[in-house]
Short mmCIF file of C-alpha atoms (C1' of nucleotides) in Angstrom, two decimals:
data_model
loop_
_atom_site.label_atom_id
_atom_site.label_comp_id
_atom_site.label_asym_id
_atom_site.label_seq_id
_atom_site.Cartn_x
_atom_site.Cartn_y
_atom_site.Cartn_z
CA MET A 786 -22.36 -27.34 16.86
CA SER A 787 -21.95 -28.63 13.34
CA TYR A 788 -19.52 -28.73 10.48
CA LYS A 789 -19.50 -26.50 7.43
CA ILE A 790 -18.05 -27.12 4.01
CA LYS A 791 -16.30 -24.10 2.58
CA SER A 792 -14.79 -23.67 -0.83
CA ARG A 793 -12.64 -21.48 -2.97
CA ILE A 794 -12.90 -21.69 -6.72
CA TRP A 795 -10.79 -20.01 -9.33
CA ILE A 796 -10.34 -20.03 -13.06
CA GLU A 797 -6.99 -20.84 -14.59
CA SER A 798 -5.76 -20.25 -18.07
CA ASP A 799 -2.58 -22.00 -19.09
CA LYS A 800 -1.45 -22.61 -15.49
CA HIS A 801 -1.97 -18.96 -14.55
CA VAL A 802 -4.78 -17.77 -12.34
CA LEU A 803 -7.27 -15.72 -14.28
CA LEU A 804 -10.03 -15.12 -11.79
CA GLY A 805 -10.51 -15.75 -8.11
CA GLU A 806 -12.34 -14.30 -5.17
CA GLY A 807 -10.00 -11.32 -4.75
CA ARG A 808 -9.70 -10.57 -8.45
CA VAL A 809 -13.45 -10.51 -8.86
CA GLN A 810 -13.75 -8.14 -5.91
CA LEU A 811 -11.18 -5.89 -7.52
CA LEU A 812 -12.93 -5.90 -10.88
CA LYS A 813 -16.21 -5.02 -9.23
CA ALA A 814 -14.57 -2.13 -7.41
CA ILE A 815 -13.05 -0.90 -10.66
CA ASP A 816 -16.46 -1.05 -12.27
CA LYS A 817 -17.89 0.99 -9.44
CA THR A 818 -15.16 3.62 -9.16
CA GLY A 819 -13.81 3.87 -12.69
CA SER A 820 -10.19 3.76 -11.59
CA LEU A 821 -7.69 1.25 -10.31
CA SER A 822 -6.28 3.48 -7.60
CA LYS A 823 -9.74 4.27 -6.23
CA ALA A 824 -10.63 0.60 -6.32
CA ALA A 825 -7.50 -0.23 -4.34
CA LYS A 826 -8.41 2.35 -1.72
CA ALA A 827 -11.96 1.05 -1.52
CA LEU A 828 -10.70 -2.48 -0.92
CA ASN A 829 -8.03 -1.23 1.46
CA ILE A 830 -5.21 -2.88 -0.44
CA SER A 831 -2.06 -1.25 -1.79
CA TYR A 832 -2.09 0.11 -5.30
CA LYS A 833 0.81 -2.17 -6.09
CA LYS A 834 -1.12 -5.26 -5.11
CA ALA A 835 -4.14 -4.12 -7.08
CA TRP A 836 -2.04 -3.38 -10.13
CA ASN A 837 -0.30 -6.74 -9.97
CA LEU A 838 -3.64 -8.51 -9.75
CA LEU A 839 -5.18 -6.62 -12.64
CA ASP A 840 -2.07 -7.05 -14.76
CA SER A 841 -2.17 -10.78 -14.12
CA VAL A 842 -5.86 -10.92 -15.00
CA ASN A 843 -5.42 -9.18 -18.32
CA LYS A 844 -2.33 -11.20 -19.21
CA SER A 845 -4.07 -14.53 -18.71
CA ALA A 846 -7.45 -13.70 -20.21
CA LYS A 847 -8.32 -14.58 -23.79
CA LYS A 848 -9.68 -11.10 -24.38
CA PRO A 849 -9.08 -7.86 -22.46
CA VAL A 850 -10.99 -7.61 -19.20
CA THR A 851 -10.37 -3.93 -18.62
CA ILE A 852 -9.37 -0.94 -20.70
CA ASN A 853 -6.80 1.17 -18.87
CA SER A 854 -6.00 4.70 -19.98
CA ILE A 855 -3.05 6.76 -18.80
CA GLY A 856 -3.10 10.54 -18.66
CA GLY A 857 -5.71 12.81 -20.10
CA LYS A 858 -8.85 14.11 -18.49
CA GLY A 859 -8.88 13.14 -14.84
CA GLY A 860 -5.49 11.49 -15.18
CA GLY A 861 -6.80 8.35 -16.76
CA GLY A 862 -8.81 5.45 -15.46
CA ALA A 863 -9.82 1.85 -15.88
CA GLU A 864 -13.10 0.33 -16.94
CA LEU A 865 -14.43 -3.12 -17.52
CA THR A 866 -14.99 -4.44 -21.01
CA ASP A 867 -18.20 -6.26 -21.80
CA TYR A 868 -16.18 -9.44 -21.65
CA GLY A 869 -14.96 -8.54 -18.18
CA LYS A 870 -18.47 -7.82 -16.98
CA SER A 871 -19.84 -11.10 -18.21
CA LEU A 872 -16.87 -12.96 -16.75
CA ILE A 873 -17.59 -11.77 -13.22
CA LEU A 874 -21.27 -12.51 -13.63
CA ALA A 875 -20.46 -16.05 -14.70
CA PHE A 876 -17.97 -16.48 -11.90
CA ASP A 877 -20.45 -15.35 -9.27
CA GLU A 878 -23.09 -17.68 -10.57
CA ILE A 879 -20.78 -20.68 -10.63
CA ASN A 880 -19.53 -19.86 -7.16
CA LYS A 881 -23.06 -19.66 -5.80
CA ASN A 882 -23.98 -22.94 -7.45
CA CYS A 883 -20.92 -24.53 -5.92
CA TRP A 884 -21.92 -23.45 -2.42
CA GLU A 885 -25.40 -24.89 -2.86
CA PHE A 886 -23.93 -28.09 -4.19
CA LEU A 887 -21.60 -28.45 -1.25
CA ASP A 888 -24.34 -27.72 1.25
CA LYS A 889 -26.16 -30.75 -0.04
CA GLN A 890 -23.07 -32.88 0.51
CA LEU A 891 -22.78 -31.89 4.13
CA GLU A 892 -24.92 -34.67 5.49
CA LYS A 893 -22.30 -37.19 4.38
CA ILE A 894 -20.07 -35.83 7.10
CA GLU A 895 -22.52 -34.71 9.75
CA ASN A 896 -23.60 -38.16 10.82
CA LEU A 897 -20.48 -40.25 10.76
CA MET B 258 -6.16 -23.03 -25.21
CA SER B 259 -9.01 -23.10 -22.74
CA TYR B 260 -9.90 -22.22 -19.20
CA LYS B 261 -10.09 -24.57 -16.25
CA ILE B 262 -12.04 -24.24 -13.04
CA LYS B 263 -10.09 -25.32 -9.99
CA SER B 264 -11.28 -25.59 -6.44
CA ARG B 265 -10.23 -26.10 -2.88
CA ILE B 266 -12.71 -27.32 -0.34
CA TRP B 267 -12.31 -27.64 3.38
CA ILE B 268 -14.42 -28.48 6.39
CA GLU B 269 -14.73 -26.04 9.25
CA SER B 270 -15.96 -26.58 12.74
CA ASP B 271 -16.69 -23.53 14.80
CA LYS B 272 -14.58 -21.21 12.62
CA HIS B 273 -11.58 -23.54 12.81
CA VAL B 274 -10.40 -25.62 9.90
CA LEU B 275 -10.97 -29.30 10.51
CA LEU B 276 -10.03 -30.90 7.24
CA GLY B 277 -8.43 -29.69 4.04
CA GLU B 278 -6.27 -30.98 1.25
CA GLY B 279 -3.06 -31.01 3.32
CA ARG B 280 -4.63 -32.40 6.46
CA VAL B 281 -6.16 -35.29 4.53
CA GLN B 282 -2.79 -36.02 2.97
CA LEU B 283 -1.25 -36.05 6.42
CA LEU B 284 -3.89 -38.37 7.84
CA LYS B 285 -3.41 -40.76 4.95
CA ALA B 286 0.33 -40.79 5.55
CA ILE B 287 -0.22 -41.47 9.24
CA ASP B 288 -2.49 -44.34 8.33
CA LYS B 289 0.18 -45.75 6.07
CA THR B 290 3.19 -45.32 8.35
CA GLY B 291 1.71 -45.61 11.84
CA SER B 292 3.56 -42.57 13.15
CA LEU B 293 3.41 -38.80 12.88
CA SER B 294 7.14 -38.34 12.42
CA LYS B 295 7.31 -40.90 9.62
CA ALA B 296 4.30 -39.30 7.98
CA ALA B 297 6.03 -35.91 8.12
CA LYS B 298 9.13 -37.35 6.47
CA ALA B 299 7.05 -39.04 3.80
CA LEU B 300 5.34 -35.77 2.94
CA ASN B 301 8.62 -33.88 3.20
CA ILE B 302 7.30 -31.42 5.75
CA SER B 303 8.75 -30.60 9.14
CA TYR B 304 7.60 -32.56 12.14
CA LYS B 305 6.50 -29.32 13.72
CA LYS B 306 4.22 -28.45 10.85
CA ALA B 307 2.78 -31.94 10.87
CA TRP B 308 2.22 -31.83 14.60
CA ASN B 309 0.52 -28.44 14.41
CA LEU B 310 -1.79 -29.70 11.69
CA LEU B 311 -2.71 -32.87 13.52
CA ASP B 312 -3.21 -31.02 16.78
CA SER B 313 -5.54 -28.59 15.05
CA VAL B 314 -7.47 -31.44 13.45
CA ASN B 315 -8.05 -33.23 16.71
CA LYS B 316 -8.94 -30.05 18.54
CA SER B 317 -11.65 -29.09 16.08
CA ALA B 318 -13.14 -32.51 15.43
CA LYS B 319 -16.23 -33.72 17.26
CA LYS B 320 -14.57 -37.03 18.03
CA PRO B 321 -10.88 -37.98 18.02
CA VAL B 322 -9.42 -38.51 14.57
CA THR B 323 -6.19 -40.13 15.71
CA ILE B 324 -4.95 -41.90 18.80
CA ASN B 325 -1.43 -40.76 19.67
CA SER B 326 0.73 -42.68 22.11
CA ILE B 327 3.95 -41.42 23.67
CA GLY B 328 6.74 -43.72 24.77
CA GLY B 329 6.57 -47.46 25.04
CA LYS B 330 7.38 -50.06 22.41
CA GLY B 331 8.82 -48.35 19.37
CA GLY B 332 8.65 -45.00 21.10
CA GLY B 333 4.98 -44.51 20.46
CA GLY B 334 2.96 -43.78 17.37
CA ALA B 335 -0.22 -42.44 15.91
CA GLU B 336 -3.09 -44.20 14.24
CA LEU B 337 -6.39 -43.24 12.75
CA THR B 338 -9.63 -43.91 14.56
CA ASP B 339 -12.54 -45.37 12.62
CA TYR B 340 -14.03 -41.90 12.69
CA GLY B 341 -10.87 -40.49 11.15
CA LYS B 342 -10.87 -43.10 8.40
CA SER B 343 -14.45 -42.46 7.44
CA LEU B 344 -13.86 -38.70 7.51
CA ILE B 345 -11.15 -38.84 4.88
CA LEU B 346 -13.23 -41.19 2.74
CA ALA B 347 -16.13 -38.75 2.87
CA PHE B 348 -13.87 -35.80 2.14
CA ASP B 349 -12.35 -37.46 -0.90
CA GLU B 350 -15.75 -38.35 -2.27
CA ILE B 351 -17.13 -34.85 -1.82
CA ASN B 352 -14.03 -33.37 -3.38
CA LYS B 353 -14.30 -35.60 -6.41
CA ASN B 354 -17.97 -34.76 -6.79
CA CYS B 355 -17.13 -31.08 -6.60
CA TRP B 356 -14.62 -31.37 -9.45
CA GLU B 357 -17.13 -33.11 -11.64
CA PHE B 358 -19.73 -30.51 -10.80
CA LEU B 359 -17.41 -27.66 -11.70
CA ASP B 360 -16.36 -29.28 -14.96
CA LYS B 361 -19.96 -29.13 -16.05
CA GLN B 362 -20.09 -25.43 -15.28
CA LEU B 363 -17.11 -24.65 -17.45
CA GLU B 364 -19.06 -24.05 -20.62
CA LYS B 365 -20.62 -20.98 -19.04
CA ILE B 366 -17.24 -19.33 -19.28
CA GLU B 367 -15.72 -20.92 -22.33
CA ASN B 368 -17.96 -19.22 -24.85
CA LEU B 369 -18.43 -15.72 -23.60
"C1'" DT C 894 3.60 24.48 -21.60
"C1'" DT C 895 1.81 23.75 -17.20
"C1'" DT C 896 -1.26 21.33 -14.36
"C1'" DC C 897 -3.49 17.23 -12.80
"C1'" DG C 898 -4.64 12.55 -11.25
"C1'" DT C 899 -4.07 8.64 -13.07
"C1'" DT C 900 -1.31 4.19 -14.69
"C1'" DA C 901 3.05 1.96 -14.51
"C1'" DT C 902 7.37 0.52 -12.35
"C1'" DA C 903 11.48 0.18 -9.34
"C1'" DT C 904 13.56 0.01 -4.84
"C1'" DC C 905 13.79 -0.47 -0.16
"C1'" DC C 906 12.07 -2.40 4.25
"C1'" DT C 907 9.72 -4.98 7.48
"C1'" DA C 908 6.49 -8.15 9.72
"C1'" DG C 909 5.00 -12.50 9.85
"C1'" DC C 910 5.32 -17.13 8.73
"C1'" DA C 911 7.97 -21.31 7.96
"C1'" DA C 912 12.06 -23.87 8.60
"C1'" DA C 913 15.69 -25.32 11.57
"C1'" DT C 914 17.25 -26.50 15.88
"C1'" DA C 915 17.08 -28.03 20.55
"C1'" DT C 916 15.21 -30.48 24.22
"C1'" DA C 917 11.79 -32.27 27.46
"C1'" DA C 918 8.41 -36.01 28.46
"C1'" DC C 919 7.03 -40.43 27.96
"C1'" DG C 920 6.56 -45.59 28.76
"C1'" DA C 921 7.56 -50.37 27.33
"C1'" DA C 922 11.31 -53.50 27.03
"C1'" DT C 923 15.57 -55.13 28.46
"C1'" DA D 1491 17.98 -47.65 35.65
"C1'" DT D 1492 19.05 -47.35 30.76
"C1'" DT D 1493 17.89 -47.35 26.07
"C1'" DC D 1494 14.97 -46.11 22.30
"C1'" DG D 1495 12.04 -43.71 19.01
"C1'" DT D 1496 8.34 -41.49 19.46
"C1'" DT D 1497 5.14 -37.26 20.82
"C1'" DA D 1498 5.20 -32.64 22.51
"C1'" DT D 1499 6.99 -27.91 22.93
"C1'" DA D 1500 10.02 -23.78 23.00
"C1'" DT D 1501 13.34 -20.92 20.79
"C1'" DT D 1502 16.00 -19.13 17.27
"C1'" DT D 1503 16.95 -18.28 12.43
"C1'" DG D 1504 15.94 -17.26 7.77
"C1'" DC D 1505 13.21 -16.06 3.94
"C1'" DT D 1506 9.84 -14.04 1.21
"C1'" DA D 1507 5.52 -11.93 0.10
"C1'" DG D 1508 3.66 -7.70 0.80
"C1'" DG D 1509 3.72 -2.77 2.39
"C1'" DA D 1510 5.75 1.68 2.10
"C1'" DT D 1511 7.81 4.91 -0.63
"C1'" DA D 1512 9.39 7.29 -4.66
"C1'" DT D 1513 9.06 8.56 -9.25
"C1'" DA D 1514 8.53 8.22 -14.25
"C1'" DA D 1515 5.18 8.31 -18.15
"C1'" DC D 1516 1.16 9.83 -19.93
"C1'" DG D 1517 -2.32 12.84 -22.43
"C1'" DA D 1518 -6.31 15.98 -22.29
"C1'" DA D 1519 -7.51 20.50 -20.99
"C1'" DA D 1520 -6.75 25.14 -19.72
#
DNA sequence: TTTCGTTATATCCTAGCAAATATAACGAAT
DNA sequence: ATTCGTTATATTTGCTAGGATATAACGAAA
């Protein structure tokens, strides 16, 4: 039996959360499904929660992360911008690096 | 206006949280005041919450983190073990290192 | 102009968590 | 045996974040 170091990272912009674990998940689901409502269903969260998250993301980002369209063919939809795509790639990479970093720190606690 | 990467780290033992931001704060306050109830007051949290936290810490740690005494001179008290003291030192150091690490990663997001 | 499946938004409602409260157990000192 | 300030624990109360629900707005296509 041994200890584990876990972590949560997130990106803030002007005191507001821009990206976190859940928001990245949502953006990935939007990318996959092409719509916010389908993404919400896929993640098994309410549409309201998903909408609030996405709204918050776009409000705190420097540039738009998704393009949302209302009405029209298929009722509308949501898709990631190039900026949004590169944001989640960067987030994932940083997160992974952070885990590896923390794993190395574990020995400082293991043998106390 | 720029982004910031924030983080929370915690130590788990067998799926249970051992140490986190709040628990470390509590342990420090116990160390300072010599009692759980005084520590709770100092941190402005309810005694119940403090007790639950401390109980959880001691239940998931390999060795005792505090020694609690009931009754007797002064009604009792709580004090950190050597193990507990070195745990919070290690936690603080790892946490600080993590911040510095993440700061270096920031550029990957800044100029996307 | 009607249909369609979205996005967008407001309103209720509830479950679950936190705070508040109460009280028992304890043991050294007097 | 009584007092004292703790630790330890149960119970009730209150609040709020989130879920459920409803519906408006939208615009392309037929």
